[in-house]
Amino acid sequence: MSSHPNLIKQAYSDAEQSKYSAKKFESKAL
C-alpha cells in the first residue's frame, strides 16, 4: 500500500519538526 514510503517519511519528519518547534516556542513564551 505504501507506494511512496519516502513521501510518508518526509511528512512524518515534518510533523515531528513542527511539533518540536511548537514545544520550543511554548517554553520560550512561558
Short mmCIF file of N, CA and C in Angstrom, two decimals, residues 3-29:
data_model
loop_
_atom_site.label_atom_id
_atom_site.label_comp_id
_atom_site.label_asym_id
_atom_site.label_seq_id
_atom_site.Cartn_x
_atom_site.Cartn_y
_atom_site.Cartn_z
N SER A 3 3.17 3.18 -1.57
CA SER A 3 3.85 3.35 -2.85
C SER A 3 4.89 4.46 -2.76
N HIS A 4 4.72 5.36 -1.78
CA HIS A 4 5.68 6.46 -1.60
C HIS A 4 6.15 6.51 -0.14
N PRO A 5 6.93 5.53 0.29
CA PRO A 5 7.39 5.49 1.68
C PRO A 5 8.23 6.72 2.04
N ASN A 6 9.03 7.20 1.07
CA ASN A 6 9.85 8.38 1.34
C ASN A 6 8.98 9.61 1.59
N LEU A 7 7.90 9.72 0.81
CA LEU A 7 7.00 10.85 0.97
C LEU A 7 6.37 10.81 2.36
N ILE A 8 5.95 9.62 2.77
CA ILE A 8 5.34 9.46 4.09
C ILE A 8 6.36 9.78 5.18
N LYS A 9 7.58 9.29 4.99
CA LYS A 9 8.63 9.55 5.97
C LYS A 9 8.89 11.05 6.08
N GLN A 10 8.91 11.73 4.93
CA GLN A 10 9.15 13.17 4.90
C GLN A 10 8.04 13.92 5.64
N ALA A 11 6.80 13.54 5.36
CA ALA A 11 5.67 14.19 6.01
C ALA A 11 5.73 13.96 7.51
N TYR A 12 6.10 12.75 7.92
CA TYR A 12 6.19 12.42 9.34
C TYR A 12 7.26 13.26 10.01
N SER A 13 8.43 13.36 9.38
CA SER A 13 9.53 14.13 9.97
C SER A 13 9.14 15.61 10.03
N ASP A 14 8.40 16.08 9.03
CA ASP A 14 7.94 17.47 9.04
C ASP A 14 7.01 17.70 10.23
N ALA A 15 6.12 16.75 10.47
CA ALA A 15 5.19 16.88 11.59
C ALA A 15 5.96 16.90 12.90
N GLU A 16 6.94 16.00 13.04
CA GLU A 16 7.77 15.97 14.24
C GLU A 16 8.49 17.30 14.43
N GLN A 17 9.01 17.83 13.33
CA GLN A 17 9.76 19.10 13.39
C GLN A 17 8.86 20.23 13.88
N SER A 18 7.66 20.33 13.33
CA SER A 18 6.75 21.41 13.73
C SER A 18 6.31 21.23 15.18
N LYS A 19 6.12 19.96 15.59
CA LYS A 19 5.74 19.68 16.97
C LYS A 19 6.85 20.16 17.91
N TYR A 20 8.09 19.86 17.52
CA TYR A 20 9.25 20.25 18.32
C TYR A 20 9.35 21.76 18.38
N SER A 21 9.14 22.42 17.24
CA SER A 21 9.22 23.88 17.19
C SER A 21 8.14 24.49 18.07
N ALA A 22 6.95 23.93 18.04
CA ALA A 22 5.85 24.44 18.85
C ALA A 22 6.20 24.31 20.33
N LYS A 23 6.80 23.19 20.72
CA LYS A 23 7.19 22.99 22.11
C LYS A 23 8.23 24.02 22.53
N LYS A 24 9.20 24.26 21.63
CA LYS A 24 10.25 25.22 21.92
C LYS A 24 9.65 26.62 22.07
N PHE A 25 8.73 26.95 21.16
CA PHE A 25 8.09 28.26 21.18
C PHE A 25 7.27 28.42 22.46
N GLU A 26 6.59 27.37 22.87
CA GLU A 26 5.77 27.42 24.09
C GLU A 26 6.65 27.71 25.30
N SER A 27 7.74 26.97 25.42
CA SER A 27 8.62 27.16 26.58
C SER A 27 9.24 28.56 26.56
N LYS A 28 9.46 29.10 25.35
CA LYS A 28 10.03 30.45 25.25
C LYS A 28 8.97 31.48 25.66
N ALA A 29 7.72 31.21 25.29
CA ALA A 29 6.63 32.14 25.61
C ALA A 29 6.41 32.17 27.13
#
